[in-house]
JSON list of C-alpha atoms in Angstrom, two decimals:
[
{"chain": "W", "resi": 1, "resn": "MET", "atom": "CA", "xyz": [41.59, 33.96, -57.92]},
{"chain": "W", "resi": 2, "resn": "GLU", "atom": "CA", "xyz": [42.96, 37.38, -59.12]},
{"chain": "W", "resi": 3, "resn": "LEU", "atom": "CA", "xyz": [40.26, 38.91, -60.79]},
{"chain": "W", "resi": 4, "resn": "ASN", "atom": "CA", "xyz": [42.10, 41.97, -61.67]},
{"chain": "W", "resi": 5, "resn": "THR", "atom": "CA", "xyz": [44.95, 39.89, -63.87]},
{"chain": "W", "resi": 6, "resn": "PHE", "atom": "CA", "xyz": [41.99, 38.85, -66.36]},
{"chain": "W", "resi": 7, "resn": "ILE", "atom": "CA", "xyz": [41.05, 42.44, -66.98]},
{"chain": "W", "resi": 8, "resn": "ASP", "atom": "CA", "xyz": [41.59, 43.95, -70.04]},
{"chain": "W", "resi": 9, "resn": "HIS", "atom": "CA", "xyz": [40.33, 47.53, -69.72]},
{"chain": "W", "resi": 10, "resn": "THR", "atom": "CA", "xyz": [38.33, 48.96, -72.20]},
{"chain": "W", "resi": 11, "resn": "LEU", "atom": "CA", "xyz": [37.39, 52.30, -74.02]},
{"chain": "W", "resi": 12, "resn": "LEU", "atom": "CA", "xyz": [36.15, 51.95, -77.39]},
{"chain": "W", "resi": 13, "resn": "ALA", "atom": "CA", "xyz": [34.01, 55.01, -77.09]},
{"chain": "W", "resi": 14, "resn": "ALA", "atom": "CA", "xyz": [34.15, 57.29, -80.69]},
{"chain": "W", "resi": 15, "resn": "THR", "atom": "CA", "xyz": [34.31, 60.19, -77.94]},
{"chain": "W", "resi": 16, "resn": "ALA", "atom": "CA", "xyz": [37.00, 59.08, -76.26]},
{"chain": "W", "resi": 17, "resn": "THR", "atom": "CA", "xyz": [38.96, 62.00, -74.99]},
{"chain": "W", "resi": 18, "resn": "LYS", "atom": "CA", "xyz": [42.30, 62.68, -73.76]},
{"chain": "W", "resi": 19, "resn": "LYS", "atom": "CA", "xyz": [40.99, 63.03, -70.11]},
{"chain": "W", "resi": 20, "resn": "GLU", "atom": "CA", "xyz": [39.31, 59.53, -70.33]},
{"chain": "W", "resi": 21, "resn": "ILE", "atom": "CA", "xyz": [41.88, 57.81, -71.63]},
{"chain": "W", "resi": 22, "resn": "LYS", "atom": "CA", "xyz": [44.67, 59.15, -68.91]},
{"chain": "W", "resi": 23, "resn": "ASN", "atom": "CA", "xyz": [42.03, 58.32, -66.59]},
{"chain": "W", "resi": 24, "resn": "LEU", "atom": "CA", "xyz": [41.56, 54.64, -67.82]},
{"chain": "W", "resi": 25, "resn": "CYS", "atom": "CA", "xyz": [45.27, 54.66, -68.05]},
{"chain": "W", "resi": 26, "resn": "GLU", "atom": "CA", "xyz": [45.41, 55.63, -64.46]},
{"chain": "W", "resi": 27, "resn": "GLU", "atom": "CA", "xyz": [42.89, 53.00, -63.29]},
{"chain": "W", "resi": 28, "resn": "ALA", "atom": "CA", "xyz": [44.55, 49.87, -64.97]},
{"chain": "W", "resi": 29, "resn": "ILE", "atom": "CA", "xyz": [47.88, 51.19, -62.85]},
{"chain": "W", "resi": 30, "resn": "LYS", "atom": "CA", "xyz": [46.28, 51.63, -60.08]},
{"chain": "W", "resi": 31, "resn": "TYR", "atom": "CA", "xyz": [44.50, 48.20, -60.11]},
{"chain": "W", "resi": 32, "resn": "GLN", "atom": "CA", "xyz": [46.99, 46.47, -61.89]},
{"chain": "W", "resi": 33, "resn": "PHE", "atom": "CA", "xyz": [44.55, 45.03, -64.98]},
{"chain": "W", "resi": 34, "resn": "TYR", "atom": "CA", "xyz": [46.81, 43.35, -67.53]},
{"chain": "W", "resi": 35, "resn": "ALA", "atom": "CA", "xyz": [45.88, 45.87, -70.48]},
{"chain": "W", "resi": 36, "resn": "VAL", "atom": "CA", "xyz": [44.29, 48.91, -71.67]},
{"chain": "W", "resi": 37, "resn": "CYS", "atom": "CA", "xyz": [42.21, 48.08, -74.59]},
{"chain": "W", "resi": 38, "resn": "VAL", "atom": "CA", "xyz": [41.58, 51.43, -76.85]},
{"chain": "W", "resi": 39, "resn": "ASN", "atom": "CA", "xyz": [41.16, 52.57, -80.15]},
{"chain": "W", "resi": 40, "resn": "SER", "atom": "CA", "xyz": [44.59, 52.87, -82.68]},
{"chain": "W", "resi": 41, "resn": "SER", "atom": "CA", "xyz": [44.28, 56.44, -82.57]},
{"chain": "W", "resi": 42, "resn": "ARG", "atom": "CA", "xyz": [45.05, 56.32, -78.86]},
{"chain": "W", "resi": 43, "resn": "MET", "atom": "CA", "xyz": [47.84, 54.86, -79.21]},
{"chain": "W", "resi": 44, "resn": "LYS", "atom": "CA", "xyz": [50.55, 57.17, -78.46]},
{"chain": "W", "resi": 45, "resn": "LEU", "atom": "CA", "xyz": [48.66, 58.81, -76.02]},
{"chain": "W", "resi": 46, "resn": "ALA", "atom": "CA", "xyz": [47.96, 55.45, -73.96]},
{"chain": "W", "resi": 47, "resn": "ALA", "atom": "CA", "xyz": [51.68, 54.08, -74.42]},
{"chain": "W", "resi": 48, "resn": "GLU", "atom": "CA", "xyz": [52.41, 57.36, -72.57]},
{"chain": "W", "resi": 49, "resn": "PHE", "atom": "CA", "xyz": [50.22, 57.52, -69.64]},
{"chain": "W", "resi": 50, "resn": "LEU", "atom": "CA", "xyz": [51.21, 53.85, -69.40]},
{"chain": "W", "resi": 51, "resn": "LYS", "atom": "CA", "xyz": [55.35, 54.07, -69.66]},
{"chain": "W", "resi": 52, "resn": "ASN", "atom": "CA", "xyz": [56.66, 52.73, -66.51]},
{"chain": "W", "resi": 53, "resn": "SER", "atom": "CA", "xyz": [53.60, 50.31, -65.57]},
{"chain": "W", "resi": 54, "resn": "ASN", "atom": "CA", "xyz": [53.53, 46.81, -66.56]},
{"chain": "W", "resi": 55, "resn": "VAL", "atom": "CA", "xyz": [50.04, 47.51, -67.83]},
{"chain": "W", "resi": 56, "resn": "LYS", "atom": "CA", "xyz": [49.83, 45.48, -71.84]},
{"chain": "W", "resi": 57, "resn": "LEU", "atom": "CA", "xyz": [48.47, 48.18, -74.47]},
{"chain": "W", "resi": 58, "resn": "ALA", "atom": "CA", "xyz": [46.30, 46.96, -76.57]},
{"chain": "W", "resi": 59, "resn": "ALA", "atom": "CA", "xyz": [44.73, 48.43, -79.94]},
{"chain": "W", "resi": 60, "resn": "THR", "atom": "CA", "xyz": [41.78, 47.52, -81.94]},
{"chain": "W", "resi": 61, "resn": "ILE", "atom": "CA", "xyz": [41.95, 46.82, -86.15]},
{"chain": "W", "resi": 62, "resn": "GLY", "atom": "CA", "xyz": [39.08, 47.22, -88.22]},
{"chain": "W", "resi": 63, "resn": "PHE", "atom": "CA", "xyz": [36.96, 48.17, -85.85]},
{"chain": "W", "resi": 64, "resn": "PRO", "atom": "CA", "xyz": [34.27, 47.25, -85.30]},
{"chain": "W", "resi": 65, "resn": "LEU", "atom": "CA", "xyz": [33.16, 46.02, -88.53]},
{"chain": "W", "resi": 66, "resn": "GLY", "atom": "CA", "xyz": [35.73, 44.24, -89.83]},
{"chain": "W", "resi": 67, "resn": "ALA", "atom": "CA", "xyz": [34.79, 45.46, -92.91]},
{"chain": "W", "resi": 68, "resn": "SER", "atom": "CA", "xyz": [37.88, 47.03, -93.83]},
{"chain": "W", "resi": 69, "resn": "SER", "atom": "CA", "xyz": [40.45, 46.00, -96.35]},
{"chain": "W", "resi": 70, "resn": "LEU", "atom": "CA", "xyz": [43.65, 43.68, -94.92]},
{"chain": "W", "resi": 71, "resn": "GLU", "atom": "CA", "xyz": [45.94, 46.62, -96.34]},
{"chain": "W", "resi": 72, "resn": "SER", "atom": "CA", "xyz": [44.03, 48.93, -94.23]},
{"chain": "W", "resi": 73, "resn": "LYS", "atom": "CA", "xyz": [43.90, 46.29, -91.59]},
{"chain": "W", "resi": 74, "resn": "LEU", "atom": "CA", "xyz": [47.55, 45.73, -92.08]},
{"chain": "W", "resi": 75, "resn": "VAL", "atom": "CA", "xyz": [48.23, 49.75, -92.05]},
{"chain": "W", "resi": 76, "resn": "GLU", "atom": "CA", "xyz": [46.49, 50.17, -89.20]},
{"chain": "W", "resi": 77, "resn": "ALA", "atom": "CA", "xyz": [48.34, 47.29, -87.07]},
{"chain": "W", "resi": 78, "resn": "ASP", "atom": "CA", "xyz": [51.78, 48.06, -88.34]},
{"chain": "W", "resi": 79, "resn": "ALA", "atom": "CA", "xyz": [51.09, 51.83, -86.66]},
{"chain": "W", "resi": 80, "resn": "ALA", "atom": "CA", "xyz": [49.30, 50.47, -83.36]},
{"chain": "W", "resi": 81, "resn": "ILE", "atom": "CA", "xyz": [52.62, 48.36, -82.50]},
{"chain": "W", "resi": 82, "resn": "SER", "atom": "CA", "xyz": [55.08, 51.02, -83.47]},
{"chain": "W", "resi": 83, "resn": "GLN", "atom": "CA", "xyz": [53.31, 53.65, -81.53]},
{"chain": "W", "resi": 84, "resn": "GLY", "atom": "CA", "xyz": [53.35, 51.43, -78.99]},
{"chain": "W", "resi": 85, "resn": "ALA", "atom": "CA", "xyz": [50.85, 48.63, -78.59]},
{"chain": "W", "resi": 86, "resn": "ASN", "atom": "CA", "xyz": [51.55, 44.93, -77.24]},
{"chain": "W", "resi": 87, "resn": "GLU", "atom": "CA", "xyz": [48.48, 43.67, -78.43]},
{"chain": "W", "resi": 88, "resn": "ILE", "atom": "CA", "xyz": [46.06, 43.57, -81.43]},
{"chain": "W", "resi": 89, "resn": "ASP", "atom": "CA", "xyz": [42.65, 42.81, -81.22]},
{"chain": "W", "resi": 90, "resn": "MET", "atom": "CA", "xyz": [41.20, 42.55, -84.87]},
{"chain": "W", "resi": 91, "resn": "VAL", "atom": "CA", "xyz": [37.53, 42.15, -86.09]},
{"chain": "W", "resi": 92, "resn": "MET", "atom": "CA", "xyz": [37.03, 38.81, -88.50]},
{"chain": "W", "resi": 93, "resn": "ASN", "atom": "CA", "xyz": [36.09, 39.85, -91.77]},
{"chain": "W", "resi": 94, "resn": "LEU", "atom": "CA", "xyz": [32.53, 39.01, -91.22]},
{"chain": "W", "resi": 95, "resn": "GLY", "atom": "CA", "xyz": [30.95, 39.41, -94.98]},
{"chain": "W", "resi": 96, "resn": "LEU", "atom": "CA", "xyz": [34.02, 37.18, -96.14]},
{"chain": "W", "resi": 97, "resn": "PHE", "atom": "CA", "xyz": [32.92, 34.26, -93.71]},
{"chain": "W", "resi": 98, "resn": "LYS", "atom": "CA", "xyz": [29.27, 34.22, -94.22]},
{"chain": "W", "resi": 99, "resn": "ASP", "atom": "CA", "xyz": [29.99, 34.18, -98.33]},
{"chain": "W", "resi": 100, "resn": "GLY", "atom": "CA", "xyz": [31.88, 30.67, -97.40]},
{"chain": "W", "resi": 101, "resn": "GLU", "atom": "CA", "xyz": [35.81, 32.37, -98.36]},
{"chain": "W", "resi": 102, "resn": "PHE", "atom": "CA", "xyz": [36.67, 30.84, -95.16]},
{"chain": "W", "resi": 103, "resn": "GLU", "atom": "CA", "xyz": [40.30, 30.69, -96.59]},
{"chain": "W", "resi": 104, "resn": "MET", "atom": "CA", "xyz": [40.67, 33.85, -97.90]},
{"chain": "W", "resi": 105, "resn": "VAL", "atom": "CA", "xyz": [39.74, 34.81, -93.88]},
{"chain": "W", "resi": 106, "resn": "GLN", "atom": "CA", "xyz": [42.13, 32.90, -92.28]},
{"chain": "W", "resi": 107, "resn": "GLN", "atom": "CA", "xyz": [44.50, 34.18, -94.72]},
{"chain": "W", "resi": 108, "resn": "GLU", "atom": "CA", "xyz": [44.02, 37.65, -93.88]},
{"chain": "W", "resi": 109, "resn": "ILE", "atom": "CA", "xyz": [44.62, 36.54, -89.93]},
{"chain": "W", "resi": 110, "resn": "THR", "atom": "CA", "xyz": [47.52, 34.88, -90.50]},
{"chain": "W", "resi": 111, "resn": "ALA", "atom": "CA", "xyz": [48.65, 38.19, -92.51]},
{"chain": "W", "resi": 112, "resn": "ILE", "atom": "CA", "xyz": [48.30, 40.44, -89.68]},
{"chain": "W", "resi": 113, "resn": "LYS", "atom": "CA", "xyz": [49.71, 37.78, -87.14]},
{"chain": "W", "resi": 114, "resn": "THR", "atom": "CA", "xyz": [52.64, 37.83, -89.39]},
{"chain": "W", "resi": 115, "resn": "ALA", "atom": "CA", "xyz": [52.93, 41.52, -89.61]},
{"chain": "W", "resi": 116, "resn": "ILE", "atom": "CA", "xyz": [53.11, 41.96, -85.57]},
{"chain": "W", "resi": 117, "resn": "GLY", "atom": "CA", "xyz": [55.46, 39.11, -85.04]},
{"chain": "W", "resi": 118, "resn": "LYS", "atom": "CA", "xyz": [55.80, 37.83, -81.75]},
{"chain": "W", "resi": 119, "resn": "ASN", "atom": "CA", "xyz": [53.06, 40.18, -80.47]},
{"chain": "W", "resi": 120, "resn": "VAL", "atom": "CA", "xyz": [49.32, 39.53, -79.05]},
{"chain": "W", "resi": 121, "resn": "LEU", "atom": "CA", "xyz": [46.35, 38.75, -81.55]},
{"chain": "W", "resi": 122, "resn": "LYS", "atom": "CA", "xyz": [43.24, 38.34, -80.73]},
{"chain": "W", "resi": 123, "resn": "VAL", "atom": "CA", "xyz": [40.68, 37.96, -83.01]},
{"chain": "W", "resi": 124, "resn": "ILE", "atom": "CA", "xyz": [36.97, 39.02, -82.59]},
{"chain": "W", "resi": 125, "resn": "ILE", "atom": "CA", "xyz": [34.49, 36.58, -84.17]},
{"chain": "W", "resi": 126, "resn": "GLU", "atom": "CA", "xyz": [31.46, 38.40, -83.22]},
{"chain": "W", "resi": 127, "resn": "THR", "atom": "CA", "xyz": [29.50, 35.85, -82.02]},
{"chain": "W", "resi": 128, "resn": "ALA", "atom": "CA", "xyz": [25.80, 38.07, -81.58]},
{"chain": "W", "resi": 129, "resn": "TYR", "atom": "CA", "xyz": [25.80, 37.42, -85.78]},
{"chain": "W", "resi": 130, "resn": "LEU", "atom": "CA", "xyz": [27.17, 33.73, -85.58]},
{"chain": "W", "resi": 131, "resn": "ASP", "atom": "CA", "xyz": [24.95, 30.23, -85.25]},
{"chain": "W", "resi": 132, "resn": "ASN", "atom": "CA", "xyz": [26.43, 27.71, -83.38]},
{"chain": "W", "resi": 133, "resn": "SER", "atom": "CA", "xyz": [28.21, 26.00, -85.80]},
{"chain": "W", "resi": 134, "resn": "GLU", "atom": "CA", "xyz": [29.11, 29.61, -87.41]},
{"chain": "W", "resi": 135, "resn": "ILE", "atom": "CA", "xyz": [30.91, 29.97, -84.08]},
{"chain": "W", "resi": 136, "resn": "ALA", "atom": "CA", "xyz": [32.53, 26.97, -83.95]},
{"chain": "W", "resi": 137, "resn": "LYS", "atom": "CA", "xyz": [33.45, 27.05, -87.70]},
{"chain": "W", "resi": 138, "resn": "ALA", "atom": "CA", "xyz": [34.92, 30.50, -86.64]},
{"chain": "W", "resi": 139, "resn": "SER", "atom": "CA", "xyz": [36.92, 29.78, -84.03]},
{"chain": "W", "resi": 140, "resn": "GLU", "atom": "CA", "xyz": [38.48, 26.49, -85.88]},
{"chain": "W", "resi": 141, "resn": "ILE", "atom": "CA", "xyz": [39.73, 29.27, -88.42]},
{"chain": "W", "resi": 142, "resn": "VAL", "atom": "CA", "xyz": [41.42, 31.68, -85.95]},
{"chain": "W", "resi": 143, "resn": "MET", "atom": "CA", "xyz": [42.92, 28.32, -84.62]},
{"chain": "W", "resi": 144, "resn": "ASN", "atom": "CA", "xyz": [44.64, 27.61, -87.95]},
{"chain": "W", "resi": 145, "resn": "ALA", "atom": "CA", "xyz": [45.55, 31.04, -88.54]},
{"chain": "W", "resi": 146, "resn": "GLY", "atom": "CA", "xyz": [48.00, 31.15, -86.14]},
{"chain": "W", "resi": 147, "resn": "ALA", "atom": "CA", "xyz": [46.04, 33.67, -83.74]},
{"chain": "W", "resi": 148, "resn": "ASP", "atom": "CA", "xyz": [47.04, 34.24, -79.97]},
{"chain": "W", "resi": 149, "resn": "PHE", "atom": "CA", "xyz": [43.25, 34.38, -78.73]},
{"chain": "W", "resi": 150, "resn": "VAL", "atom": "CA", "xyz": [39.75, 34.01, -80.20]},
{"chain": "W", "resi": 151, "resn": "LYS", "atom": "CA", "xyz": [37.56, 36.79, -78.78]},
{"chain": "W", "resi": 152, "resn": "THR", "atom": "CA", "xyz": [33.44, 36.86, -78.63]},
{"chain": "W", "resi": 153, "resn": "SER", "atom": "CA", "xyz": [32.60, 40.39, -79.24]},
{"chain": "W", "resi": 154, "resn": "THR", "atom": "CA", "xyz": [33.92, 44.05, -79.95]},
{"chain": "W", "resi": 155, "resn": "GLY", "atom": "CA", "xyz": [30.78, 45.15, -77.67]},
{"chain": "W", "resi": 156, "resn": "PHE", "atom": "CA", "xyz": [28.88, 47.10, -80.45]},
{"chain": "W", "resi": 157, "resn": "GLY", "atom": "CA", "xyz": [27.20, 43.90, -82.23]},
{"chain": "W", "resi": 158, "resn": "SER", "atom": "CA", "xyz": [23.78, 42.98, -80.91]},
{"chain": "W", "resi": 159, "resn": "ARG", "atom": "CA", "xyz": [24.91, 41.21, -78.38]},
{"chain": "W", "resi": 160, "resn": "GLY", "atom": "CA", "xyz": [27.83, 40.77, -75.80]},
{"chain": "W", "resi": 161, "resn": "ALA", "atom": "CA", "xyz": [29.41, 37.38, -74.61]},
{"chain": "W", "resi": 162, "resn": "SER", "atom": "CA", "xyz": [27.62, 34.02, -73.58]},
{"chain": "W", "resi": 163, "resn": "LEU", "atom": "CA", "xyz": [29.04, 31.35, -72.11]},
{"chain": "W", "resi": 164, "resn": "GLU", "atom": "CA", "xyz": [27.12, 29.20, -74.68]},
{"chain": "W", "resi": 165, "resn": "ASP", "atom": "CA", "xyz": [29.41, 31.09, -77.04]},
{"chain": "W", "resi": 166, "resn": "VAL", "atom": "CA", "xyz": [32.62, 30.47, -74.71]},
{"chain": "W", "resi": 167, "resn": "GLN", "atom": "CA", "xyz": [31.94, 26.57, -74.66]},
{"chain": "W", "resi": 168, "resn": "ILE", "atom": "CA", "xyz": [31.71, 26.00, -78.06]},
{"chain": "W", "resi": 169, "resn": "MET", "atom": "CA", "xyz": [34.45, 27.96, -78.27]},
{"chain": "W", "resi": 170, "resn": "LYS", "atom": "CA", "xyz": [36.83, 25.95, -75.87]},
{"chain": "W", "resi": 171, "resn": "LYS", "atom": "CA", "xyz": [35.67, 22.69, -76.98]},
{"chain": "W", "resi": 172, "resn": "VAL", "atom": "CA", "xyz": [37.33, 23.57, -80.83]},
{"chain": "W", "resi": 173, "resn": "VAL", "atom": "CA", "xyz": [40.37, 25.02, -79.46]},
{"chain": "W", "resi": 174, "resn": "GLY", "atom": "CA", "xyz": [40.84, 23.36, -76.61]},
{"chain": "W", "resi": 175, "resn": "ASP", "atom": "CA", "xyz": [44.41, 24.68, -75.03]},
{"chain": "W", "resi": 176, "resn": "ARG", "atom": "CA", "xyz": [45.91, 25.53, -78.21]},
{"chain": "W", "resi": 177, "resn": "VAL", "atom": "CA", "xyz": [44.17, 29.09, -78.14]},
{"chain": "W", "resi": 178, "resn": "LYS", "atom": "CA", "xyz": [43.67, 31.39, -75.89]},
{"chain": "W", "resi": 179, "resn": "ILE", "atom": "CA", "xyz": [40.04, 32.59, -75.39]},
{"chain": "W", "resi": 180, "resn": "LYS", "atom": "CA", "xyz": [39.23, 36.16, -74.48]},
{"chain": "W", "resi": 181, "resn": "ALA", "atom": "CA", "xyz": [35.28, 37.14, -73.43]},
{"chain": "W", "resi": 182, "resn": "SER", "atom": "CA", "xyz": [33.77, 40.62, -74.15]},
{"chain": "W", "resi": 183, "resn": "GLY", "atom": "CA", "xyz": [30.69, 42.25, -74.33]},
{"chain": "W", "resi": 184, "resn": "GLY", "atom": "CA", "xyz": [28.31, 42.69, -71.38]},
{"chain": "W", "resi": 185, "resn": "ILE", "atom": "CA", "xyz": [30.28, 41.45, -68.14]},
{"chain": "W", "resi": 186, "resn": "ARG", "atom": "CA", "xyz": [29.95, 43.66, -65.24]},
{"chain": "W", "resi": 187, "resn": "ASP", "atom": "CA", "xyz": [30.40, 41.86, -62.34]},
{"chain": "W", "resi": 188, "resn": "ALA", "atom": "CA", "xyz": [32.74, 39.67, -60.77]},
{"chain": "W", "resi": 189, "resn": "GLU", "atom": "CA", "xyz": [30.16, 36.25, -60.37]},
{"chain": "W", "resi": 190, "resn": "THR", "atom": "CA", "xyz": [30.19, 36.79, -63.95]},
{"chain": "W", "resi": 191, "resn": "ALA", "atom": "CA", "xyz": [33.22, 37.00, -64.95]},
{"chain": "W", "resi": 192, "resn": "ARG", "atom": "CA", "xyz": [34.52, 33.96, -62.48]},
{"chain": "W", "resi": 193, "resn": "LYS", "atom": "CA", "xyz": [31.53, 32.08, -64.42]},
{"chain": "W", "resi": 194, "resn": "TYR", "atom": "CA", "xyz": [33.55, 32.85, -67.68]},
{"chain": "W", "resi": 195, "resn": "ILE", "atom": "CA", "xyz": [36.87, 31.77, -66.34]},
{"chain": "W", "resi": 196, "resn": "ASP", "atom": "CA", "xyz": [35.83, 28.88, -64.53]},
{"chain": "W", "resi": 197, "resn": "LEU", "atom": "CA", "xyz": [34.96, 27.50, -68.53]},
{"chain": "W", "resi": 198, "resn": "GLY", "atom": "CA", "xyz": [38.85, 28.44, -69.36]},
{"chain": "W", "resi": 199, "resn": "VAL", "atom": "CA", "xyz": [38.77, 32.09, -70.29]},
{"chain": "W", "resi": 200, "resn": "SER", "atom": "CA", "xyz": [41.95, 33.55, -70.24]},
{"chain": "W", "resi": 201, "resn": "ARG", "atom": "CA", "xyz": [41.28, 37.52, -70.61]},
{"chain": "W", "resi": 202, "resn": "ILE", "atom": "CA", "xyz": [38.21, 39.77, -69.60]},
{"chain": "W", "resi": 203, "resn": "GLY", "atom": "CA", "xyz": [37.22, 42.78, -71.99]},
{"chain": "W", "resi": 204, "resn": "THR", "atom": "CA", "xyz": [35.54, 45.04, -69.78]},
{"chain": "W", "resi": 205, "resn": "SER", "atom": "CA", "xyz": [34.71, 48.76, -69.14]},
{"chain": "W", "resi": 206, "resn": "SER", "atom": "CA", "xyz": [33.70, 47.81, -65.49]},
{"chain": "W", "resi": 207, "resn": "GLY", "atom": "CA", "xyz": [37.00, 46.58, -64.34]},
{"chain": "W", "resi": 208, "resn": "ILE", "atom": "CA", "xyz": [37.21, 48.71, -61.34]},
{"chain": "W", "resi": 209, "resn": "LYS", "atom": "CA", "xyz": [33.21, 47.35, -60.41]},
{"chain": "W", "resi": 210, "resn": "ILE", "atom": "CA", "xyz": [34.46, 43.55, -60.83]},
{"chain": "W", "resi": 211, "resn": "ILE", "atom": "CA", "xyz": [37.28, 44.13, -58.35]},
{"chain": "W", "resi": 212, "resn": "SER", "atom": "CA", "xyz": [35.29, 46.54, -56.02]},
{"chain": "W", "resi": 213, "resn": "VAL", "atom": "CA", "xyz": [33.40, 43.10, -55.45]},
{"chain": "W", "resi": 214, "resn": "ASN", "atom": "CA", "xyz": [36.13, 40.69, -55.31]},
{"chain": "W", "resi": 215, "resn": "SER", "atom": "CA", "xyz": [37.65, 42.60, -52.75]},
{"chain": "W", "resi": 216, "resn": "GLN", "atom": "CA", "xyz": [34.91, 43.16, -49.93]}
]
């Protein structure tokens, strides 16, 4: 199992500088991580640093709360794709979900997937704020909306991913939608546990540590 091929090398701090973004991208190229994931305002910069590499570029949308309007999410997604993003990691509207406005939540996801076309859409459901039945329902909505991935966490919630979260998600989506686990995954042993459950991508800022342990 080549763990590097599962990793989205991530830097989403509000204070992330040009130097830090450059370093992130250089690390992703060196260690052959699958993708780099950064905030949408850093798309042009990251795209330039990743030029002529095989590393994909993911932009966060409506991050980290998911509470921005559909219109603003669409503009942000369109701008990110035009500036070089291959993938979009959007945050589901948790308030609408908690209100039981499931159709509106699904329509939002579908609208963003339609707007970005063949580019990959990952939907963050922020499992920290959901009970088990809500995790299942959110996963179902993401699947029915046509997204490519359902993702556990932003890394900015009260907790990150858990193995139980992923088990619930996998039971709902099966092989119809891929799963990305993120938040608190910092070592190779933990990463392998998630992959064994069927996770296709790991979002982490600890990719180098994971790879270093894996190579020993």
